[in-house]
Amino acid sequence: MFFLLLFVSGFVVGLLSAFLGIGGGSIIVPVLTLLFHIPIHVAIATSLISVIFASSNASATYIRKGLTNLRLGLFLEIITTIFAIIGGIISVSVSEKYLFISFGSVLLITAYFYIRNIKRGDQEKLLNLRPDSKSFFSGKYYDERLNKEIHYVPINLFLTSTVSGIAGLLSGMLGIGGGVFKVPAMNLISKIPIKAATTTSNFMMTLTAAAASIVYLKTNLINPVIASFVVMGVFLGSNIGIRFFPKLKDSRIKILFTAFLIVIAFQMFYRGIR
């Protein structure tokens, strides 16, 4: 039962990574710590390894398909990493209780805006798609569902960069992924199509998790047996997700993302009030 649950947890993380461009720490860490009483640092190390496998597996495919905005991803990742380091430094002096509650509140607000956005129609009908306009961060990709090439020019990048910095700060302070902030920032603020936003976030996660896992590798906190079952699930889940993701409607991706935001929000509230 133990190994089966590890495999299933990894499978769900693989799907989430491929579909939504987010890490799986919010799933794997609670499963390992609450159900099996595995030390938190071993759980975090296992989560990071799973994210590396999930995001790199999906990211390679998405980059090859042209879905990922590499320039924007690298730019936002630099900002996220800098603030993650700052967050780690100041985490010892701030009460996590209020941070968790604030984090959950912001996620619920974000979910509300997504729900409003979904009711207005699919993403492709609302974006500032300007094939004749160019910027350093502009992008394009072939949408398999719509059977056409999508061009987009990101707007309000200063605000999106600010949100990425906040996401990095919270990641460093609470040890949680920033994808739940970066994807909405790119999609809702900079008007980047949801498919490009999630795949770009996926690419960023690969870099973040790889850098963070170095510390755990050096301290021998990775349990090879636990990690192997999680990674097997991740590999299967991400491959299934990669196959179906390009054909999903934008609105369905946003519905899945909104549901995930709500689940994580209540998890943050629980951790803040217990």
Short mmCIF file of C-alpha atoms in Angstrom, two decimals:
data_model
loop_
_atom_site.label_atom_id
_atom_site.label_comp_id
_atom_site.label_asym_id
_atom_site.label_seq_id
_atom_site.Cartn_x
_atom_site.Cartn_y
_atom_site.Cartn_z
CA MET A 1 0.00 0.00 0.00
CA PHE A 2 2.85 2.35 0.87
CA PHE A 3 4.57 1.95 -2.48
CA LEU A 4 1.30 2.10 -4.39
CA LEU A 5 0.43 5.43 -2.77
CA LEU A 6 3.88 6.76 -3.62
CA PHE A 7 3.36 5.73 -7.24
CA VAL A 8 -0.12 7.31 -7.39
CA SER A 9 1.17 10.54 -5.82
CA GLY A 10 3.90 10.70 -8.43
CA PHE A 11 1.38 10.01 -11.19
CA VAL A 12 -0.81 12.93 -10.06
CA VAL A 13 2.23 15.21 -9.86
CA GLY A 14 3.24 14.21 -13.39
CA LEU A 15 -0.21 15.06 -14.72
CA LEU A 16 -0.35 18.39 -12.88
CA SER A 17 3.08 19.36 -14.11
CA ALA A 18 2.21 18.56 -17.72
CA PHE A 19 -1.24 20.20 -17.61
CA LEU A 20 -0.77 23.19 -15.29
CA GLY A 21 2.95 24.01 -15.11
CA ILE A 22 3.12 23.63 -11.32
CA GLY A 23 5.19 21.55 -8.92
CA GLY A 24 3.88 18.72 -6.82
CA GLY A 25 5.20 19.59 -3.39
CA SER A 26 1.68 20.35 -2.19
CA ILE A 27 0.77 16.70 -2.88
CA ILE A 28 3.87 14.65 -2.18
CA VAL A 29 5.07 16.45 0.97
CA PRO A 30 1.75 16.08 2.88
CA VAL A 31 1.41 12.43 1.79
CA LEU A 32 4.89 11.54 3.00
CA THR A 33 4.85 13.56 6.22
CA LEU A 34 1.25 13.18 7.40
CA LEU A 35 0.44 9.62 6.29
CA PHE A 36 3.82 7.94 6.66
CA HIS A 37 5.59 10.25 9.12
CA ILE A 38 8.62 10.63 6.87
CA PRO A 39 10.94 13.49 7.97
CA ILE A 40 10.03 16.77 6.29
CA HIS A 41 13.43 17.29 4.67
CA VAL A 42 13.34 13.82 3.09
CA ALA A 43 9.83 14.59 1.82
CA ILE A 44 10.95 17.92 0.34
CA ALA A 45 13.97 16.26 -1.30
CA THR A 46 11.70 13.61 -2.84
CA SER A 47 9.34 16.33 -4.05
CA LEU A 48 12.18 18.22 -5.74
CA ILE A 49 13.42 15.09 -7.52
CA SER A 50 9.90 14.35 -8.75
CA VAL A 51 9.51 17.93 -10.02
CA ILE A 52 12.78 17.65 -11.95
CA PHE A 53 11.60 14.48 -13.71
CA ALA A 54 8.07 15.74 -14.31
CA SER A 55 8.92 19.22 -15.55
CA SER A 56 11.99 18.27 -17.59
CA ASN A 57 10.13 15.44 -19.30
CA ALA A 58 7.24 17.72 -20.24
CA SER A 59 9.41 20.77 -20.88
CA ALA A 60 11.53 19.03 -23.53
CA THR A 61 8.41 18.14 -25.51
CA TYR A 62 6.83 21.57 -25.14
CA ILE A 63 10.02 23.36 -26.20
CA ARG A 64 10.25 21.13 -29.27
CA LYS A 65 6.63 21.98 -30.13
CA GLY A 66 7.33 25.71 -29.71
CA LEU A 67 4.82 26.16 -26.88
CA THR A 68 7.36 27.51 -24.36
CA ASN A 69 8.47 31.15 -24.32
CA LEU A 70 12.12 30.59 -23.43
CA ARG A 71 13.15 34.25 -23.28
CA LEU A 72 10.33 35.21 -20.97
CA GLY A 73 10.86 32.10 -18.85
CA LEU A 74 14.56 32.83 -18.31
CA PHE A 75 13.84 36.49 -17.50
CA LEU A 76 11.18 35.67 -14.90
CA GLU A 77 13.24 32.81 -13.46
CA ILE A 78 16.14 35.16 -12.68
CA ILE A 79 13.80 37.44 -10.75
CA THR A 80 12.13 34.50 -8.97
CA THR A 81 15.47 33.00 -7.93
CA ILE A 82 16.83 36.26 -6.53
CA PHE A 83 13.76 36.80 -4.38
CA ALA A 84 13.66 33.13 -3.35
CA ILE A 85 17.14 33.57 -1.86
CA ILE A 86 15.97 36.69 -0.02
CA GLY A 87 12.89 34.82 1.22
CA GLY A 88 15.04 32.01 2.57
CA ILE A 89 17.19 34.49 4.46
CA ILE A 90 14.33 36.35 6.13
CA SER A 91 12.12 33.30 6.74
CA VAL A 92 13.43 32.82 10.27
CA SER A 93 12.12 36.21 11.40
CA VAL A 94 8.56 36.06 10.04
CA SER A 95 5.62 34.10 11.46
CA GLU A 96 4.63 31.41 8.97
CA LYS A 97 1.07 31.38 10.36
CA TYR A 98 0.16 34.75 8.86
CA LEU A 99 2.07 34.01 5.65
CA PHE A 100 0.08 30.84 5.05
CA ILE A 101 -3.22 32.64 5.63
CA SER A 102 -2.19 35.52 3.33
CA PHE A 103 -1.03 33.06 0.69
CA GLY A 104 -4.34 31.19 0.81
CA SER A 105 -6.31 34.45 0.55
CA VAL A 106 -4.41 35.53 -2.56
CA LEU A 107 -4.97 32.13 -4.17
CA LEU A 108 -8.73 32.36 -3.58
CA ILE A 109 -8.81 35.84 -5.10
CA THR A 110 -6.87 34.54 -8.11
CA ALA A 111 -9.32 31.64 -8.45
CA TYR A 112 -12.20 34.14 -8.42
CA PHE A 113 -10.70 36.08 -11.35
CA TYR A 114 -10.19 32.84 -13.25
CA ILE A 115 -13.82 31.86 -12.69
CA ARG A 116 -14.93 35.25 -14.05
CA ASN A 117 -12.59 34.83 -17.00
CA ILE A 118 -13.86 31.34 -17.82
CA LYS A 119 -17.45 32.58 -17.98
CA ARG A 120 -16.49 35.11 -20.64
CA GLY A 121 -15.31 32.47 -23.09
CA ASP A 122 -12.19 30.66 -24.20
CA GLN A 123 -8.83 32.32 -23.81
CA GLU A 124 -8.14 32.57 -27.53
CA LYS A 125 -11.07 34.97 -27.95
CA LEU A 126 -9.78 37.46 -25.39
CA LEU A 127 -6.05 37.77 -25.92
CA ASN A 128 -4.23 40.61 -27.60
CA LEU A 129 -3.20 38.42 -30.51
CA ARG A 130 -1.18 40.69 -32.75
CA PRO A 131 0.79 38.76 -35.36
CA ASP A 132 2.02 42.00 -36.94
CA SER A 133 3.47 43.30 -33.63
CA LYS A 134 6.84 42.31 -32.22
CA SER A 135 8.69 42.60 -28.93
CA PHE A 136 11.64 40.80 -27.37
CA PHE A 137 9.23 38.58 -25.42
CA SER A 138 6.62 38.03 -28.13
CA GLY A 139 5.88 34.44 -29.00
CA LYS A 140 3.94 32.09 -31.20
CA TYR A 141 2.93 28.43 -31.25
CA TYR A 142 0.77 26.08 -33.26
CA ASP A 143 -2.48 25.24 -31.45
CA GLU A 144 -3.38 21.65 -32.36
CA ARG A 145 -6.94 22.04 -31.15
CA LEU A 146 -7.64 25.22 -33.13
CA ASN A 147 -5.51 24.05 -36.05
CA LYS A 148 -3.84 27.43 -36.42
CA GLU A 149 -0.79 29.40 -35.33
CA ILE A 150 -1.25 31.67 -32.30
CA HIS A 151 0.79 34.88 -32.04
CA TYR A 152 0.90 36.92 -28.84
CA VAL A 153 2.67 39.96 -27.42
CA PRO A 154 2.95 40.05 -23.59
CA ILE A 155 1.83 43.27 -21.89
CA ASN A 156 2.25 44.64 -18.36
CA LEU A 157 5.52 42.76 -17.92
CA PHE A 158 6.62 45.00 -15.06
CA LEU A 159 3.61 43.88 -13.00
CA THR A 160 4.14 40.23 -13.98
CA SER A 161 7.80 40.53 -12.96
CA THR A 162 6.70 41.94 -9.61
CA VAL A 163 4.35 39.01 -9.04
CA SER A 164 7.17 36.61 -9.97
CA GLY A 165 9.37 38.28 -7.38
CA ILE A 166 6.65 37.85 -4.75
CA ALA A 167 6.23 34.21 -5.80
CA GLY A 168 9.97 33.68 -5.35
CA LEU A 169 9.90 35.39 -1.96
CA LEU A 170 7.08 33.14 -0.74
CA SER A 171 8.78 30.08 -2.20
CA GLY A 172 11.90 30.83 -0.23
CA MET A 173 10.02 31.60 2.98
CA LEU A 174 7.51 28.73 2.92
CA GLY A 175 9.22 26.11 0.79
CA ILE A 176 6.39 25.99 -1.77
CA GLY A 177 6.36 26.37 -5.52
CA GLY A 178 5.65 29.71 -7.18
CA GLY A 179 3.86 28.31 -10.24
CA VAL A 180 0.47 29.02 -8.66
CA PHE A 181 1.34 32.72 -8.96
CA LYS A 182 3.45 32.82 -12.10
CA VAL A 183 0.94 31.10 -14.37
CA PRO A 184 -1.94 33.48 -13.45
CA ALA A 185 0.43 36.45 -13.71
CA MET A 186 1.47 35.52 -17.23
CA ASN A 187 -2.06 34.59 -18.29
CA LEU A 188 -4.26 37.20 -16.60
CA ILE A 189 -1.88 40.17 -16.36
CA SER A 190 0.36 39.81 -19.41
CA LYS A 191 -2.38 38.19 -21.54
CA ILE A 192 -0.20 35.25 -22.55
CA PRO A 193 -2.27 32.26 -23.74
CA ILE A 194 -2.79 29.72 -20.96
CA LYS A 195 -0.96 27.00 -22.89
CA ALA A 196 2.11 29.19 -23.32
CA ALA A 197 1.91 30.32 -19.67
CA THR A 198 1.77 26.79 -18.26
CA THR A 199 4.51 25.42 -20.50
CA THR A 200 6.77 28.40 -19.73
CA SER A 201 6.17 27.85 -16.01
CA ASN A 202 7.03 24.19 -16.52
CA PHE A 203 10.36 25.18 -18.04
CA MET A 204 11.06 27.52 -15.12
CA MET A 205 10.28 24.78 -12.60
CA THR A 206 12.94 22.56 -14.12
CA LEU A 207 15.62 25.16 -13.42
CA THR A 208 14.37 25.97 -9.92
CA ALA A 209 14.04 22.36 -8.76
CA ALA A 210 17.41 21.36 -10.22
CA ALA A 211 19.15 24.19 -8.36
CA ALA A 212 17.37 23.48 -5.07
CA SER A 213 17.99 19.72 -5.20
CA ILE A 214 21.77 20.18 -5.21
CA VAL A 215 21.67 21.01 -1.50
CA TYR A 216 19.70 17.86 -0.71
CA LEU A 217 21.96 15.68 -2.84
CA LYS A 218 25.00 16.87 -0.92
CA THR A 219 23.35 16.19 2.44
CA ASN A 220 22.18 12.65 1.53
CA LEU A 221 18.53 13.42 2.29
CA ILE A 222 17.15 11.66 -0.78
CA ASN A 223 15.75 8.19 -0.05
CA PRO A 224 16.35 6.20 -3.27
CA VAL A 225 13.53 3.69 -2.63
CA ILE A 226 10.90 6.35 -1.96
CA ALA A 227 12.13 8.55 -4.79
CA SER A 228 12.16 5.69 -7.31
CA PHE A 229 8.46 4.83 -6.84
CA VAL A 230 7.46 8.50 -6.98
CA VAL A 231 9.54 9.07 -10.11
CA MET A 232 7.98 6.05 -11.86
CA GLY A 233 4.54 7.55 -11.22
CA VAL A 234 5.73 10.97 -12.35
CA PHE A 235 7.13 9.57 -15.59
CA LEU A 236 3.86 7.83 -16.46
CA GLY A 237 1.69 10.79 -15.46
CA SER A 238 3.73 13.38 -17.33
CA ASN A 239 3.81 11.29 -20.52
CA ILE A 240 0.03 10.93 -20.46
CA GLY A 241 -0.33 14.65 -19.77
CA ILE A 242 2.01 15.59 -22.61
CA ARG A 243 -0.07 13.54 -25.04
CA PHE A 244 -3.39 15.21 -24.20
CA PHE A 245 -2.32 18.76 -23.26
CA PRO A 246 -2.03 20.27 -26.78
CA LYS A 247 -5.58 19.16 -27.62
CA LEU A 248 -7.22 20.60 -24.48
CA LYS A 249 -9.48 23.63 -24.68
CA ASP A 250 -8.00 26.69 -22.98
CA SER A 251 -11.10 26.96 -20.79
CA ARG A 252 -10.65 23.40 -19.51
CA ILE A 253 -7.03 24.09 -18.57
CA LYS A 254 -8.20 27.14 -16.64
CA ILE A 255 -10.92 25.14 -14.88
CA LEU A 256 -8.32 22.57 -13.77
CA PHE A 257 -5.99 25.32 -12.63
CA THR A 258 -8.76 27.10 -10.72
CA ALA A 259 -9.71 23.88 -8.92
CA PHE A 260 -6.07 23.35 -7.96
CA LEU A 261 -5.80 26.93 -6.67
CA ILE A 262 -8.81 26.41 -4.41
CA VAL A 263 -7.46 23.13 -3.02
CA ILE A 264 -4.06 24.67 -2.26
CA ALA A 265 -5.71 27.77 -0.76
CA PHE A 266 -7.59 25.70 1.81
CA GLN A 267 -4.45 23.71 2.51
CA MET A 268 -2.67 26.99 3.26
CA PHE A 269 -5.51 28.08 5.57
CA TYR A 270 -5.29 24.78 7.42
CA ARG A 271 -1.55 25.13 7.92
CA GLY A 272 -2.03 28.71 9.07
CA ILE A 273 -4.71 28.09 11.71
CA ARG A 274 -3.67 24.71 13.14
#
